[in-house]
PDB file of C-alpha atoms in Angstrom:
ATOM      1  CA  MET A   1      -1.483  36.959 -15.020  1.00 49.00           C
ATOM      2  CA  LYS A   2       0.880  38.839 -12.726  1.00 52.00           C
ATOM      3  CA  LYS A   3      -0.192  36.583  -9.853  1.00 51.00           C
ATOM      4  CA  ILE A   4       0.902  33.532 -11.804  1.00 49.00           C
ATOM      5  CA  PHE A   5       4.391  34.897 -12.281  1.00 49.00           C
ATOM      6  CA  LEU A   6       4.585  35.717  -8.580  1.00 48.00           C
ATOM      7  CA  VAL A   7       3.299  32.313  -7.441  1.00 49.00           C
ATOM      8  CA  LEU A   8       5.280  30.057  -9.808  1.00 49.00           C
ATOM      9  CA  PRO A   9       8.756  30.895  -8.451  1.00 52.00           C
ATOM     10  CA  LEU A  10       7.498  30.231  -4.925  1.00 46.00           C
ATOM     11  CA  VAL A  11       6.155  26.828  -5.968  1.00 48.00           C
ATOM     12  CA  PHE A  12       9.455  25.888  -7.597  1.00 49.00           C
ATOM     13  CA  ILE A  13      11.429  27.000  -4.547  1.00 46.00           C
ATOM     14  CA  LEU A  14       9.227  24.970  -2.214  1.00 47.00           C
ATOM     15  CA  THR A  15       9.355  21.805  -4.334  1.00 49.00           C
ATOM     16  CA  ALA A  16      12.950  22.026  -5.543  1.00 60.00           C
ATOM     17  CA  CYS A  17      14.422  20.098  -2.627  1.00 85.00           C
ATOM     18  CA  SER A  18      14.117  16.346  -2.792  1.00 85.00           C
ATOM     19  CA  THR A  19      13.423  14.306   0.310  1.00 86.00           C
ATOM     20  CA  ALA A  20      16.301  14.194   2.764  1.00 89.00           C
ATOM     21  CA  TYR A  21      17.660  10.842   3.910  1.00 94.00           C
ATOM     22  CA  SER A  22      16.078  10.755   7.356  1.00 93.00           C
ATOM     23  CA  PRO A  23      13.371   8.944   9.314  1.00 95.00           C
ATOM     24  CA  ALA A  24       9.902   9.356   7.835  1.00 94.00           C
ATOM     25  CA  ASN A  25       8.054  12.612   8.446  1.00 93.00           C
ATOM     26  CA  PHE A  26       5.368  14.598   6.603  1.00 88.00           C
ATOM     27  CA  ASP A  27       7.743  15.171   3.657  1.00 89.00           C
ATOM     28  CA  GLY A  28       8.894  11.561   3.208  1.00 94.00           C
ATOM     29  CA  GLY A  29      11.842   9.534   4.441  1.00 96.00           C
ATOM     30  CA  TYR A  30      12.524   5.960   5.551  1.00 98.00           C
ATOM     31  CA  SER A  31      10.791   3.534   7.872  1.00 98.00           C
ATOM     32  CA  SER A  32      11.217  -0.149   8.606  1.00 98.00           C
ATOM     33  CA  THR A  33       9.534  -3.056  10.337  1.00 98.00           C
ATOM     34  CA  MET A  34      11.303  -6.109  11.762  1.00 98.00           C
ATOM     35  CA  LEU A  35       9.428  -9.302  10.837  1.00 98.00           C
ATOM     36  CA  ALA A  36      11.991 -11.689  12.346  1.00 97.00           C
ATOM     37  CA  LYS A  37      15.534 -11.254  13.660  1.00 96.00           C
ATOM     38  CA  ASP A  38      16.871 -11.333  10.079  1.00 97.00           C
ATOM     39  CA  ASN A  39      13.820 -10.260   8.017  1.00 98.00           C
ATOM     40  CA  TYR A  40      12.715  -6.663   7.520  1.00 99.00           C
ATOM     41  CA  ILE A  41      10.374  -4.520   5.474  1.00 99.00           C
ATOM     42  CA  VAL A  42      12.062  -1.253   4.452  1.00 99.00           C
ATOM     43  CA  ASN A  43      10.193   1.740   2.999  1.00 98.00           C
ATOM     44  CA  PHE A  44      11.357   5.007   1.524  1.00 98.00           C
ATOM     45  CA  ARG A  45       8.829   7.650   0.475  1.00 98.00           C
ATOM     46  CA  GLY A  46       9.946  10.635  -1.568  1.00 97.00           C
ATOM     47  CA  ASN A  47       8.344  14.009  -2.128  1.00 95.00           C
ATOM     48  CA  GLU A  48       7.457  15.583  -5.484  1.00 93.00           C
ATOM     49  CA  ALA A  49      11.114  16.383  -6.231  1.00 94.00           C
ATOM     50  CA  THR A  50      12.443  12.869  -5.521  1.00 96.00           C
ATOM     51  CA  SER A  51      12.834  10.536  -8.513  1.00 96.00           C
ATOM     52  CA  SER A  52      11.820   6.883  -8.523  1.00 97.00           C
ATOM     53  CA  GLU A  53      15.507   5.948  -8.891  1.00 98.00           C
ATOM     54  CA  LYS A  54      16.420   7.907  -5.781  1.00 98.00           C
ATOM     55  CA  THR A  55      13.623   6.343  -3.717  1.00 98.00           C
ATOM     56  CA  ARG A  56      14.856   2.866  -4.744  1.00 98.00           C
ATOM     57  CA  ASP A  57      18.470   3.720  -3.959  1.00 98.00           C
ATOM     58  CA  LEU A  58      17.660   5.225  -0.566  1.00 98.00           C
ATOM     59  CA  ALA A  59      15.481   2.243   0.373  1.00 99.00           C
ATOM     60  CA  LEU A  60      18.444   0.015  -0.534  1.00 99.00           C
ATOM     61  CA  LEU A  61      20.756   2.212   1.559  1.00 99.00           C
ATOM     62  CA  ARG A  62      18.426   1.886   4.544  1.00 99.00           C
ATOM     63  CA  ALA A  63      18.226  -1.898   4.046  1.00 99.00           C
ATOM     64  CA  ALA A  64      22.032  -2.111   4.100  1.00 99.00           C
ATOM     65  CA  GLU A  65      22.212   0.025   7.250  1.00 99.00           C
ATOM     66  CA  ILE A  66      19.658  -2.197   8.989  1.00 99.00           C
ATOM     67  CA  ALA A  67      21.663  -5.307   8.106  1.00 99.00           C
ATOM     68  CA  ILE A  68      24.878  -3.752   9.481  1.00 98.00           C
ATOM     69  CA  ASP A  69      23.157  -2.413  12.617  1.00 98.00           C
ATOM     70  CA  ASN A  70      21.931  -5.933  13.387  1.00 98.00           C
ATOM     71  CA  GLY A  71      25.305  -7.607  12.838  1.00 98.00           C
ATOM     72  CA  TYR A  72      24.744  -8.928   9.316  1.00 99.00           C
ATOM     73  CA  PRO A  73      27.287  -8.083   6.599  1.00 99.00           C
ATOM     74  CA  TYR A  74      25.074  -9.353   3.742  1.00 99.00           C
ATOM     75  CA  PHE A  75      21.438  -9.167   2.701  1.00 99.00           C
ATOM     76  CA  VAL A  76      19.145 -10.239  -0.123  1.00 99.00           C
ATOM     77  CA  VAL A  77      16.152  -8.324  -1.452  1.00 98.00           C
ATOM     78  CA  LEU A  78      13.382 -10.927  -1.421  1.00 98.00           C
ATOM     79  CA  ASN A  79      10.721  -8.718  -2.921  1.00 98.00           C
ATOM     80  CA  GLY A  80      10.348  -5.073  -3.740  1.00 97.00           C
ATOM     81  CA  GLY A  81       8.725  -2.454  -5.838  1.00 97.00           C
ATOM     82  CA  THR A  82       8.202   1.241  -6.387  1.00 97.00           C
ATOM     83  CA  ARG A  83       4.741   2.782  -6.559  1.00 97.00           C
ATOM     84  CA  GLU A  84       3.834   6.150  -8.019  1.00 96.00           C
ATOM     85  CA  LYS A  85       1.154   8.418  -6.568  1.00 95.00           C
ATOM     86  CA  SER A  86       0.120  11.143  -9.021  1.00 95.00           C
ATOM     87  CA  TYR A  87      -2.140  14.097  -8.405  1.00 92.00           C
ATOM     88  CA  THR A  88      -3.000  17.492  -9.836  1.00 92.00           C
ATOM     89  CA  SER A  89      -2.962  20.567  -7.644  1.00 90.00           C
ATOM     90  CA  GLN A  90      -4.099  24.127  -8.160  1.00 86.00           C
ATOM     91  CA  ILE A  91      -1.124  26.404  -7.534  1.00 84.00           C
ATOM     92  CA  ALA A  92      -2.732  29.744  -8.463  1.00 83.00           C
ATOM     93  CA  PRO A  93      -6.420  30.618  -8.364  1.00 85.00           C
ATOM     94  CA  GLY A  94      -8.377  31.828 -11.352  1.00 81.00           C
ATOM     95  CA  ASN A  95      -9.850  35.301 -11.225  1.00 84.00           C
ATOM     96  CA  ILE A  96     -12.493  37.464 -12.838  1.00 80.00           C
ATOM     97  CA  GLN A  97     -11.881  41.146 -13.432  1.00 81.00           C
ATOM     98  CA  THR A  98     -14.512  43.580 -14.666  1.00 80.00           C
ATOM     99  CA  ASN A  99     -13.645  47.083 -15.806  1.00 80.00           C
ATOM    100  CA  VAL A 100     -16.423  49.591 -16.472  1.00 79.00           C
ATOM    101  CA  TYR A 101     -15.725  52.590 -18.694  1.00 79.00           C
ATOM    102  CA  GLY A 102     -17.880  55.539 -19.546  1.00 76.00           C
ATOM    103  CA  SER A 103     -20.069  58.102 -17.940  1.00 75.00           C
ATOM    104  CA  TYR A 104     -23.686  58.516 -17.094  1.00 72.00           C
ATOM    105  CA  GLY A 105     -25.909  57.104 -19.801  1.00 67.00           C
ATOM    106  CA  TYR A 106     -23.214  55.184 -21.665  1.00 72.00           C
ATOM    107  CA  ASN A 107     -21.110  52.458 -20.031  1.00 75.00           C
ATOM    108  CA  VAL A 108     -18.977  49.669 -21.434  1.00 76.00           C
ATOM    109  CA  ALA A 109     -18.034  46.665 -19.316  1.00 75.00           C
ATOM    110  CA  ASN A 110     -15.076  44.460 -20.115  1.00 80.00           C
ATOM    111  CA  THR A 111     -14.857  41.179 -18.174  1.00 78.00           C
ATOM    112  CA  THR A 112     -11.733  39.025 -18.213  1.00 82.00           C
ATOM    113  CA  TYR A 113     -11.491  35.519 -16.741  1.00 81.00           C
ATOM    114  CA  ASN A 114      -8.166  33.795 -16.072  1.00 86.00           C
ATOM    115  CA  ASN A 115      -8.164  30.033 -15.543  1.00 89.00           C
ATOM    116  CA  PRO A 116      -6.548  28.645 -12.415  1.00 89.00           C
ATOM    117  CA  VAL A 117      -3.013  27.331 -12.834  1.00 90.00           C
ATOM    118  CA  MET A 118      -2.861  23.557 -12.329  1.00 92.00           C
ATOM    119  CA  MET A 119       0.248  21.371 -11.985  1.00 92.00           C
ATOM    120  CA  ASP A 120       0.717  17.605 -12.027  1.00 93.00           C
ATOM    121  CA  PHE A 121       2.845  16.061  -9.289  1.00 92.00           C
ATOM    122  CA  SER A 122       4.185  12.544  -8.677  1.00 95.00           C
ATOM    123  CA  GLN A 123       5.507  10.965  -5.507  1.00 96.00           C
ATOM    124  CA  PHE A 124       7.304   7.632  -5.352  1.00 98.00           C
ATOM    125  CA  LYS A 125       7.431   5.075  -2.569  1.00 98.00           C
ATOM    126  CA  THR A 126       9.706   2.032  -2.575  1.00 98.00           C
ATOM    127  CA  GLU A 127       9.121  -0.982  -0.351  1.00 99.00           C
ATOM    128  CA  LEU A 128      11.710  -3.750   0.012  1.00 99.00           C
ATOM    129  CA  SER A 129      11.449  -7.056   1.833  1.00 99.00           C
ATOM    130  CA  ILE A 130      14.948  -8.150   2.860  1.00 99.00           C
ATOM    131  CA  LYS A 131      16.631 -11.071   4.585  1.00 99.00           C
ATOM    132  CA  ALA A 132      19.987 -10.485   6.267  1.00 99.00           C
ATOM    133  CA  PHE A 133      22.790 -13.061   6.391  1.00 99.00           C
ATOM    134  CA  SER A 134      26.003 -13.731   8.252  1.00 98.00           C
ATOM    135  CA  LYS A 135      29.165 -14.164   6.190  1.00 97.00           C
ATOM    136  CA  GLU A 136      29.008 -17.954   6.547  1.00 97.00           C
ATOM    137  CA  ASN A 137      25.391 -18.292   5.401  1.00 97.00           C
ATOM    138  CA  ALA A 138      25.263 -15.661   2.649  1.00 98.00           C
ATOM    139  CA  PRO A 139      24.013 -16.954  -0.711  1.00 98.00           C
ATOM    140  CA  SER A 140      25.916 -16.090  -3.874  1.00 97.00           C
ATOM    141  CA  ASN A 141      23.399 -13.390  -4.852  1.00 98.00           C
ATOM    142  CA  ALA A 142      23.673 -11.555  -1.505  1.00 98.00           C
ATOM    143  CA  LEU A 143      24.576  -7.878  -1.488  1.00 98.00           C
ATOM    144  CA  GLU A 144      27.474  -6.668   0.644  1.00 99.00           C
ATOM    145  CA  ALA A 145      25.940  -4.158   3.056  1.00 99.00           C
ATOM    146  CA  VAL A 146      29.058  -2.024   3.627  1.00 99.00           C
ATOM    147  CA  TYR A 147      29.611  -1.665  -0.120  1.00 99.00           C
ATOM    148  CA  ILE A 148      25.983  -0.575  -0.682  1.00 99.00           C
ATOM    149  CA  VAL A 149      26.202   1.998   2.132  1.00 99.00           C
ATOM    150  CA  ASN A 150      29.448   3.467   0.779  1.00 98.00           C
ATOM    151  CA  GLU A 151      28.230   3.646  -2.826  1.00 98.00           C
ATOM    152  CA  MET A 152      24.835   5.176  -2.054  1.00 98.00           C
ATOM    153  CA  LYS A 153      26.247   7.730   0.363  1.00 98.00           C
ATOM    154  CA  LYS A 154      28.828   8.724  -2.232  1.00 98.00           C
ATOM    155  CA  LYS A 155      26.229   8.921  -5.018  1.00 98.00           C
ATOM    156  CA  TYR A 156      23.885  11.186  -3.028  1.00 97.00           C
ATOM    157  CA  LYS A 157      26.551  12.996  -0.972  1.00 96.00           C
ATOM    158  CA  ILE A 158      25.185  11.746   2.354  1.00 96.00           C
ATOM    159  CA  LYS A 159      27.458  12.044   5.381  1.00 91.00           C
TER     160      LYS A 159
END
């Protein structure tokens, strides 16, 4: 039981930080693919501490940045969705302990088994298909890229 109390704080420390807004790596992040000069697929994958809302927002932030970087002030999300990947992981092993008491001729054995500690985790990944537009061609439902960037960076305190 003591092992559990030693392991749990370590697990919480390691998983307490949500995915940083950065290019994709082993811990998550964003990636994109250009399909045409104004069409892109944008992905953001979070770790176990990143909510589905945050993965959607950061995918939208990346979509807005891509539009701006390519000279488009507006964009429309053509299609998108967030998927959840759930799994259970063992964070502390089970153990068996046997204590033998007594002396020659008379012994008592006491065996204790502790179950392993299991935790459920979820990771979210958002994928957006976007089309970027110039000011002249932007439809009425287009999102203003600069506004999205400013709002998302403010919301998540991104510099």
